[in-house]
């Protein structure tokens, strides 16, 4: 995985898409500049999750944008996704790597410096500062890193990094200036009236 | 898998265990005669699910009782469980078999005769009539098979079968007399004051 593929990382949340088709939103966002997509679904049946994943894989393929599955390694294996993103309460990293093999992308959410030190000793493909700001999209998150924390994180991390949590047009430039390789957004694109335009503005920022 | 391993099949549900330790309940039930255990957890983090699965695997090993994971093939792979049980809205059977390989047990819930005909063309290890009676443990279930439906099911199925749904001491003998290889219970053991005694009585019935 190239670090620039983290530049504008879209994390999905169907609940924030209103009555609009999530597949349409994602394709518009990719046209606007999204460089990686993570499918995060906590309340779908496995079969629906697999089917949605397959449809997204087909949508993303022509754009050469990797599809990452949140948490569910079974779903990632079933659809031969490009990788998984795991948090600290998901599958342990070593198990995930064993099940997925050496070639798949594995990203790991990092909530504090201790977890970063551990990640530095692992062959993870990227790390996510989670969250950089407080957010309403996820309610179970740790203490936000903030901009100073992000700078320190970037200095200490040996892996490419992406920041997630409460990032929007107003904060994207400041976040990028901490040295992270990319920014990840959920509602800033999924809930935007025009996902294409929202992605384009974030990408340019 | 031998059909007699289905004789008394325990499906877990932590929510029905009151304030008692689910691992204790399961071991007591196995001492009382349970021949197979399915770990079904819909609201656990993946890491907790994996850890609970590992603890159960260690508990069951000395008794030579197979551990089956409901739905989550990633969890089954992570802990090298004996197999998985999948429903009609879980992973498609062919995908599950591809991910697990030929040697793992795969059981499939069957809600109607059409699904049974499909299962007869697959190399599933067992099929579950789901539900045989209406039940409060699962709320998303199909029309119950009933005793007559179960007899017809057993005649038509080429695979070993287990009945699940609302089975207790009063109905176990009637269900067994339909010709199914086993009965599966949740609350009849998990909620019992004495899980050992409850399992023993069901096993003897």
Short mmCIF file of C-alpha atoms in Angstrom, two decimals:
data_model
loop_
_atom_site.label_atom_id
_atom_site.label_comp_id
_atom_site.label_asym_id
_atom_site.label_seq_id
_atom_site.Cartn_x
_atom_site.Cartn_y
_atom_site.Cartn_z
CA UNK A 1 0.00 0.00 0.00
CA UNK A 2 1.28 3.47 -0.86
CA UNK A 3 0.92 6.13 1.87
CA UNK A 4 -0.76 8.49 -0.64
CA UNK A 5 -3.64 6.02 -0.87
CA UNK A 6 -4.57 7.22 2.61
CA UNK A 7 -4.94 10.86 1.44
CA UNK A 8 -8.72 10.99 1.59
CA UNK A 9 -10.11 7.93 3.30
CA UNK A 10 -13.88 7.49 3.37
CA UNK A 11 -15.46 5.40 6.14
CA UNK A 12 -19.08 4.43 5.47
CA UNK A 13 -22.05 4.67 7.77
CA UNK A 14 -25.37 3.88 6.08
CA UNK A 15 -27.27 5.48 8.96
CA UNK A 16 -25.89 8.91 7.99
CA UNK A 17 -26.84 8.68 4.32
CA UNK A 18 -30.46 9.72 4.79
CA UNK A 19 -32.72 8.09 2.24
CA UNK A 20 -30.01 8.15 -0.41
CA UNK A 21 -28.30 5.13 -1.91
CA UNK A 22 -25.00 4.50 -0.13
CA UNK A 23 -23.47 3.05 -3.32
CA UNK A 24 -24.26 6.25 -5.24
CA UNK A 25 -22.76 8.36 -2.44
CA UNK A 26 -19.56 6.31 -2.45
CA UNK A 27 -19.09 6.45 -6.21
CA UNK A 28 -19.67 10.22 -6.24
CA UNK A 29 -17.13 10.60 -3.44
CA UNK A 30 -14.57 8.52 -5.31
CA UNK A 31 -15.08 10.66 -8.42
CA UNK A 32 -14.45 13.66 -6.17
CA UNK A 33 -11.10 12.35 -4.96
CA UNK A 34 -11.56 9.68 -2.26
CA UNK A 35 -8.50 7.41 -2.33
CA UNK A 36 -9.62 4.56 -0.06
CA UNK A 37 -12.97 3.27 1.19
CA UNK A 38 -13.70 1.44 4.42
CA UNK A 39 -17.00 -0.39 4.72
CA UNK A 40 -18.07 -0.19 8.36
CA UNK A 41 -21.39 -1.84 9.13
CA UNK A 42 -22.32 -2.89 12.62
CA UNK A 43 -25.97 -3.86 12.13
CA UNK A 44 -26.11 -5.77 8.86
CA UNK A 45 -26.67 -9.51 8.53
CA UNK A 46 -23.54 -11.25 7.30
CA UNK A 47 -25.15 -12.04 3.96
CA UNK A 48 -26.22 -8.42 3.36
CA UNK A 49 -22.74 -7.27 4.43
CA UNK A 50 -21.12 -9.64 1.94
CA UNK A 51 -23.47 -8.60 -0.86
CA UNK A 52 -22.93 -4.88 -0.22
CA UNK A 53 -19.18 -5.50 -0.08
CA UNK A 54 -19.27 -7.27 -3.46
CA UNK A 55 -21.23 -4.41 -5.03
CA UNK A 56 -18.78 -1.84 -3.63
CA UNK A 57 -15.82 -3.86 -4.85
CA UNK A 58 -17.24 -3.71 -8.38
CA UNK A 59 -17.89 0.01 -8.07
CA UNK A 60 -14.37 0.78 -6.82
CA UNK A 61 -12.42 -1.49 -9.17
CA UNK A 62 -12.39 0.84 -12.22
CA UNK A 63 -11.12 3.67 -10.00
CA UNK A 64 -8.36 1.49 -8.50
CA UNK A 65 -9.51 2.53 -5.01
CA UNK A 66 -8.90 -0.13 -2.33
CA UNK A 67 -11.87 -1.53 -0.38
CA UNK A 68 -11.20 -2.12 3.31
CA UNK A 69 -13.63 -3.99 5.58
CA UNK A 70 -14.06 -2.87 9.17
CA UNK A 71 -13.58 -5.60 11.76
CA UNK A 72 -15.13 -8.53 9.84
CA UNK A 73 -12.30 -10.67 8.52
CA UNK A 74 -14.82 -13.29 7.38
CA UNK A 75 -16.47 -10.72 5.11
CA UNK A 76 -13.08 -9.54 3.81
CA UNK A 77 -12.09 -13.12 2.99
CA UNK A 78 -15.46 -13.90 1.42
CA UNK A 79 -15.25 -11.03 -1.06
CA UNK A 80 -11.45 -10.95 -1.39
CA UNK A 81 -11.36 -7.32 -0.25
CA UNK A 82 -8.11 -5.39 -0.29
CA UNK A 83 -7.84 -5.47 3.47
CA UNK A 84 -9.37 -4.88 6.87
CA UNK A 85 -9.37 -2.17 9.46
CA UNK A 86 -9.34 -3.34 13.05
CA UNK A 87 -9.79 -1.54 16.33
CA UNK A 88 -8.48 -2.40 19.75
CA UNK A 89 -11.56 -4.49 20.60
CA UNK A 90 -11.59 -6.36 17.28
CA UNK A 91 -9.54 -9.41 16.32
CA UNK A 92 -5.97 -9.26 17.71
CA UNK A 93 -3.61 -8.05 14.98
CA UNK A 94 -1.51 -11.22 14.82
CA UNK A 95 -4.63 -13.35 14.29
CA UNK A 96 -5.91 -11.00 11.61
CA UNK A 97 -2.59 -11.19 9.76
CA UNK A 98 -2.50 -14.97 10.03
CA UNK A 99 -6.01 -15.27 8.56
CA UNK A 100 -5.49 -12.70 5.79
CA UNK A 101 -1.94 -13.51 4.74
CA UNK A 102 0.98 -11.14 4.12
CA UNK A 103 -0.42 -9.31 1.08
CA UNK A 104 -3.64 -7.80 2.43
CA UNK A 105 -3.78 -4.30 3.87
CA UNK A 106 -4.34 -4.22 7.63
CA UNK A 107 -4.95 -0.91 9.37
CA UNK A 108 -5.10 -0.54 13.12
CA UNK A 109 -6.84 2.12 15.23
CA UNK A 110 -4.54 3.63 17.84
CA UNK A 111 -5.98 5.38 20.88
CA UNK A 112 -2.84 6.13 22.91
CA UNK A 113 0.96 6.14 22.81
CA UNK A 114 1.24 2.73 24.41
CA UNK A 115 -0.78 1.21 21.55
CA UNK A 116 1.40 3.10 19.08
CA UNK A 117 4.57 1.59 20.57
CA UNK A 118 3.04 -1.87 20.14
CA UNK A 119 2.00 -1.07 16.55
CA UNK A 120 5.56 0.04 15.79
CA UNK A 121 6.67 -3.52 16.46
CA UNK A 122 4.04 -4.99 14.07
CA UNK A 123 3.96 -5.15 10.26
CA UNK A 124 0.67 -3.20 10.06
CA UNK A 125 0.15 -1.31 6.80
CA UNK A 126 -1.13 1.86 8.38
CA UNK A 127 -2.24 3.23 11.72
CA UNK A 128 -5.24 5.45 12.43
CA UNK A 129 -5.21 8.14 15.15
CA UNK A 130 -8.61 7.53 16.65
CA UNK A 131 -10.13 9.95 17.27
CA UNK A 132 -8.30 13.18 16.46
CA UNK A 133 -11.30 15.24 17.56
CA UNK A 134 -14.40 14.24 19.47
CA UNK A 135 -17.16 13.00 17.19
CA UNK A 136 -20.81 12.08 17.28
CA UNK A 137 -20.44 9.31 14.66
CA UNK A 138 -18.83 6.95 17.13
CA UNK A 139 -19.76 7.10 20.79
CA UNK A 140 -17.32 4.55 22.22
CA UNK A 141 -14.16 6.45 21.39
CA UNK A 142 -11.14 7.24 23.53
CA UNK A 143 -9.72 10.65 24.47
CA UNK A 144 -9.13 12.70 21.29
CA UNK A 145 -5.50 13.11 20.15
CA UNK A 146 -5.88 16.77 19.16
CA UNK A 147 -3.47 18.53 16.79
CA UNK A 148 -0.51 18.47 19.19
CA UNK A 149 -1.09 14.80 19.90
CA UNK A 150 -1.23 14.12 16.17
CA UNK A 151 2.14 15.81 15.62
CA UNK A 152 3.70 13.72 18.35
CA UNK A 153 2.02 10.60 16.91
CA UNK A 154 3.44 11.26 13.44
CA UNK A 155 6.94 11.74 14.88
CA UNK A 156 6.82 8.45 16.73
CA UNK A 157 5.01 6.23 14.22
CA UNK A 158 7.03 4.11 11.80
CA UNK A 159 3.87 3.42 9.76
CA UNK A 160 1.80 5.64 7.46
CA UNK A 161 -0.96 7.33 9.39
CA UNK A 162 -4.48 8.58 8.88
CA UNK A 163 -6.46 10.75 11.29
CA UNK A 164 -10.15 10.14 11.94
CA UNK A 165 -12.86 11.77 14.03
CA UNK A 166 -14.74 15.02 13.53
CA UNK A 167 -12.68 16.18 10.53
CA UNK A 168 -14.46 18.54 8.14
CA UNK A 169 -13.62 21.27 5.65
CA UNK A 170 -12.75 23.70 8.42
CA UNK A 171 -10.24 21.41 10.13
CA UNK A 172 -8.83 19.32 7.27
CA UNK A 173 -5.91 21.65 6.46
CA UNK A 174 -4.83 21.92 10.09
CA UNK A 175 -4.97 18.14 10.48
CA UNK A 176 -2.96 17.58 7.31
CA UNK A 177 -0.32 20.04 8.55
CA UNK A 178 0.45 17.74 11.50
CA UNK A 179 2.17 15.45 9.01
CA UNK A 180 -0.38 12.63 8.80
CA UNK A 181 -0.52 10.88 5.44
CA UNK A 182 -4.25 11.21 5.19
CA UNK A 183 -7.53 12.21 6.70
CA UNK A 184 -10.51 9.92 7.16
CA UNK A 185 -14.06 11.20 7.16
CA UNK A 186 -17.51 9.77 7.68
CA UNK A 187 -20.29 12.32 7.97
CA UNK A 188 -18.40 15.11 6.14
CA UNK A 189 -19.00 13.10 2.96
CA UNK A 190 -21.75 10.58 3.74
CA UNK A 191 -24.13 13.27 5.01
CA UNK A 192 -23.11 15.96 2.48
CA UNK A 193 -25.76 17.21 0.06
CA UNK A 194 -23.25 16.77 -2.75
CA UNK A 195 -20.78 13.97 -1.89
CA UNK A 196 -18.76 14.62 -5.07
CA UNK A 197 -18.25 18.27 -4.17
CA UNK A 198 -17.60 17.47 -0.50
CA UNK A 199 -14.89 14.99 -1.46
CA UNK A 200 -13.36 17.38 -3.99
CA UNK A 201 -13.16 20.20 -1.45
CA UNK A 202 -11.64 17.93 1.18
CA UNK A 203 -9.15 16.51 -1.32
CA UNK A 204 -8.07 19.96 -2.39
CA UNK A 205 -7.78 21.08 1.23
CA UNK B 1 -19.19 -35.70 12.49
CA UNK B 2 -21.28 -38.56 13.87
CA UNK B 3 -25.06 -37.99 13.93
CA UNK B 4 -25.16 -38.99 17.61
CA UNK B 5 -23.06 -35.92 18.39
CA UNK B 6 -26.23 -33.95 17.68
CA UNK B 7 -28.19 -35.79 20.42
CA UNK B 8 -28.29 -32.93 22.90
CA UNK B 9 -27.08 -29.73 21.30
CA UNK B 10 -26.70 -26.66 23.51
CA UNK B 11 -26.92 -23.19 21.94
CA UNK B 12 -25.65 -20.40 24.18
CA UNK B 13 -27.27 -17.09 24.98
CA UNK B 14 -25.50 -15.11 27.68
CA UNK B 15 -28.56 -12.90 28.16
CA UNK B 16 -30.51 -15.88 29.53
CA UNK B 17 -27.91 -16.91 32.07
CA UNK B 18 -28.92 -14.37 34.70
CA UNK B 19 -25.96 -13.29 36.79
CA UNK B 20 -24.31 -16.69 36.52
CA UNK B 21 -21.08 -17.47 34.70
CA UNK B 22 -21.85 -18.80 31.22
CA UNK B 23 -18.71 -20.96 31.25
CA UNK B 24 -19.84 -22.67 34.45
CA UNK B 25 -23.31 -23.27 33.00
CA UNK B 26 -21.83 -24.83 29.86
CA UNK B 27 -19.47 -27.13 31.73
CA UNK B 28 -22.27 -28.28 34.04
CA UNK B 29 -24.47 -28.95 31.00
CA UNK B 30 -21.73 -30.96 29.32
CA UNK B 31 -21.28 -33.05 32.47
CA UNK B 32 -25.03 -33.65 32.34
CA UNK B 33 -24.94 -35.01 28.79
CA UNK B 34 -24.70 -32.17 26.23
CA UNK B 35 -23.01 -33.57 23.10
CA UNK B 36 -22.35 -30.39 21.12
CA UNK B 37 -22.11 -26.68 21.97
CA UNK B 38 -22.84 -23.73 19.71
CA UNK B 39 -21.58 -20.32 20.78
CA UNK B 40 -24.09 -17.77 19.57
CA UNK B 41 -23.28 -14.18 20.48
CA UNK B 42 -24.75 -11.27 18.60
CA UNK B 43 -23.61 -8.37 20.77
CA UNK B 44 -20.02 -9.13 21.72
CA UNK B 45 -16.98 -7.31 20.38
CA UNK B 46 -14.94 -9.57 18.12
CA UNK B 47 -12.11 -9.72 20.63
CA UNK B 48 -14.40 -10.73 23.50
CA UNK B 49 -16.07 -13.28 21.22
CA UNK B 50 -12.68 -14.78 20.33
CA UNK B 51 -11.57 -14.86 23.95
CA UNK B 52 -14.80 -16.49 25.14
CA UNK B 53 -14.52 -18.99 22.28
CA UNK B 54 -10.97 -19.90 23.32
CA UNK B 55 -12.03 -20.41 26.94
CA UNK B 56 -14.95 -22.62 25.87
CA UNK B 57 -12.70 -24.63 23.57
CA UNK B 58 -10.45 -25.40 26.53
CA UNK B 59 -13.44 -26.30 28.69
CA UNK B 60 -14.93 -28.66 26.08
CA UNK B 61 -11.74 -30.37 24.95
CA UNK B 62 -11.47 -32.91 27.81
CA UNK B 63 -15.10 -33.92 27.18
CA UNK B 64 -14.52 -34.32 23.44
CA UNK B 65 -17.57 -32.12 22.78
CA UNK B 66 -17.36 -30.11 19.53
CA UNK B 67 -17.51 -26.31 19.68
CA UNK B 68 -19.51 -24.70 16.88
CA UNK B 69 -19.52 -20.93 16.27
CA UNK B 70 -22.72 -19.26 15.12
CA UNK B 71 -22.36 -17.16 11.97
CA UNK B 72 -18.86 -15.74 12.57
CA UNK B 73 -16.45 -17.66 10.37
CA UNK B 74 -13.66 -15.25 11.32
CA UNK B 75 -14.07 -16.22 14.97
CA UNK B 76 -14.20 -19.94 14.06
CA UNK B 77 -10.98 -19.60 12.04
CA UNK B 78 -9.27 -17.52 14.74
CA UNK B 79 -9.80 -20.14 17.46
CA UNK B 80 -9.76 -23.21 15.18
CA UNK B 81 -13.25 -24.20 16.33
CA UNK B 82 -14.75 -27.49 15.19
CA UNK B 83 -17.17 -25.73 12.89
CA UNK B 84 -19.82 -23.11 12.29
CA UNK B 85 -23.56 -22.92 12.24
CA UNK B 86 -25.04 -20.64 9.63
CA UNK B 87 -28.55 -19.39 9.01
CA UNK B 88 -30.18 -18.27 5.81
CA UNK B 89 -29.08 -14.65 6.31
CA UNK B 90 -25.49 -15.53 7.21
CA UNK B 91 -22.61 -16.30 4.85
CA UNK B 92 -23.74 -18.32 1.81
CA UNK B 93 -22.92 -22.01 2.38
CA UNK B 94 -20.48 -22.34 -0.52
CA UNK B 95 -18.46 -19.38 0.73
CA UNK B 96 -18.42 -20.75 4.27
CA UNK B 97 -17.16 -24.13 3.02
CA UNK B 98 -14.48 -22.47 0.89
CA UNK B 99 -13.20 -20.45 3.86
CA UNK B 100 -13.33 -23.32 6.36
CA UNK B 101 -12.13 -26.19 4.20
CA UNK B 102 -13.56 -29.70 3.85
CA UNK B 103 -12.91 -30.95 7.38
CA UNK B 104 -14.84 -28.47 9.51
CA UNK B 105 -18.43 -29.09 10.60
CA UNK B 106 -20.95 -26.79 8.90
CA UNK B 107 -24.57 -26.84 10.01
CA UNK B 108 -27.31 -24.97 8.22
CA UNK B 109 -30.64 -23.70 9.55
CA UNK B 110 -33.56 -24.74 7.37
CA UNK B 111 -36.84 -22.85 7.52
CA UNK B 112 -38.83 -24.49 4.71
CA UNK B 113 -38.88 -27.43 2.28
CA UNK B 114 -37.36 -25.40 -0.54
CA UNK B 115 -34.29 -24.67 1.60
CA UNK B 116 -34.14 -28.37 2.51
CA UNK B 117 -34.06 -29.37 -1.16
CA UNK B 118 -31.15 -26.97 -1.69
CA UNK B 119 -29.35 -28.35 1.38
CA UNK B 120 -29.78 -31.89 0.03
CA UNK B 121 -27.56 -30.89 -2.88
CA UNK B 122 -24.83 -29.52 -0.57
CA UNK B 123 -22.21 -31.31 1.53
CA UNK B 124 -23.44 -29.77 4.78
CA UNK B 125 -22.70 -31.83 7.89
CA UNK B 126 -26.10 -31.38 9.49
CA UNK B 127 -29.30 -29.41 9.07
CA UNK B 128 -31.36 -27.72 11.76
CA UNK B 129 -35.16 -27.49 11.60
CA UNK B 130 -35.60 -23.92 12.69
CA UNK B 131 -37.82 -23.48 14.58
CA UNK B 132 -39.74 -26.62 15.47
CA UNK B 133 -41.95 -24.66 17.88
CA UNK B 134 -42.39 -20.95 18.33
CA UNK B 135 -39.90 -19.50 20.77
CA UNK B 136 -39.18 -16.33 22.65
CA UNK B 137 -35.38 -16.75 22.44
CA UNK B 138 -35.27 -15.72 18.79
CA UNK B 139 -37.77 -13.25 17.45
CA UNK B 140 -36.85 -13.29 13.76
CA UNK B 141 -37.79 -16.89 13.11
CA UNK B 142 -39.86 -18.43 10.33
CA UNK B 143 -43.10 -20.45 10.64
CA UNK B 144 -42.55 -23.35 13.07
CA UNK B 145 -42.18 -26.83 11.54
CA UNK B 146 -44.28 -28.57 14.19
CA UNK B 147 -44.10 -32.33 14.85
CA UNK B 148 -45.71 -33.32 11.54
CA UNK B 149 -43.41 -30.97 9.65
CA UNK B 150 -40.44 -32.48 11.47
CA UNK B 151 -41.44 -36.01 10.43
CA UNK B 152 -41.69 -34.91 6.80
CA UNK B 153 -38.36 -33.07 7.13
CA UNK B 154 -36.60 -36.17 8.45
CA UNK B 155 -38.01 -38.30 5.60
CA UNK B 156 -36.74 -35.88 2.96
CA UNK B 157 -33.37 -34.86 4.43
CA UNK B 158 -30.25 -36.74 3.37
CA UNK B 159 -28.31 -35.10 6.22
CA UNK B 160 -28.38 -35.64 9.99
CA UNK B 161 -30.88 -33.28 11.58
CA UNK B 162 -31.39 -31.42 14.82
CA UNK B 163 -34.55 -29.61 15.89
CA UNK B 164 -34.43 -26.24 17.65
CA UNK B 165 -36.97 -23.83 19.09
CA UNK B 166 -39.04 -24.02 22.25
CA UNK B 167 -37.96 -27.56 23.16
CA UNK B 168 -38.13 -28.44 26.86
CA UNK B 169 -38.56 -31.48 29.10
CA UNK B 170 -42.25 -31.75 28.23
CA UNK B 171 -41.71 -31.81 24.47
CA UNK B 172 -38.28 -33.45 24.05
CA UNK B 173 -39.58 -37.03 23.78
CA UNK B 174 -42.20 -36.12 21.18
CA UNK B 175 -39.61 -34.25 19.13
CA UNK B 176 -37.14 -37.13 19.29
CA UNK B 177 -39.89 -39.52 18.12
CA UNK B 178 -40.11 -37.64 14.79
CA UNK B 179 -36.78 -39.24 13.87
CA UNK B 180 -34.47 -36.24 14.25
CA UNK B 181 -30.94 -37.10 15.31
CA UNK B 182 -30.94 -34.55 18.06
CA UNK B 183 -32.60 -31.74 19.90
CA UNK B 184 -31.11 -28.30 20.42
CA UNK B 185 -31.98 -26.16 23.41
CA UNK B 186 -31.17 -22.70 24.64
CA UNK B 187 -33.20 -21.51 27.62
CA UNK B 188 -34.12 -25.04 28.82
CA UNK B 189 -30.51 -25.36 29.96
CA UNK B 190 -29.07 -21.83 30.04
CA UNK B 191 -31.88 -20.52 32.27
CA UNK B 192 -32.23 -23.68 34.38
CA UNK B 193 -31.52 -23.44 38.10
CA UNK B 194 -29.40 -26.57 37.79
CA UNK B 195 -27.93 -26.81 34.26
CA UNK B 196 -26.38 -30.22 35.03
CA UNK B 197 -29.73 -31.68 36.07
CA UNK B 198 -31.56 -29.98 33.18
CA UNK B 199 -29.13 -31.48 30.67
CA UNK B 200 -29.29 -34.90 32.30
CA UNK B 201 -33.09 -34.96 32.20
CA UNK B 202 -33.17 -33.83 28.57
CA UNK B 203 -30.51 -36.36 27.61
CA UNK B 204 -32.42 -39.18 29.28
CA UNK B 205 -35.67 -38.04 27.66
#
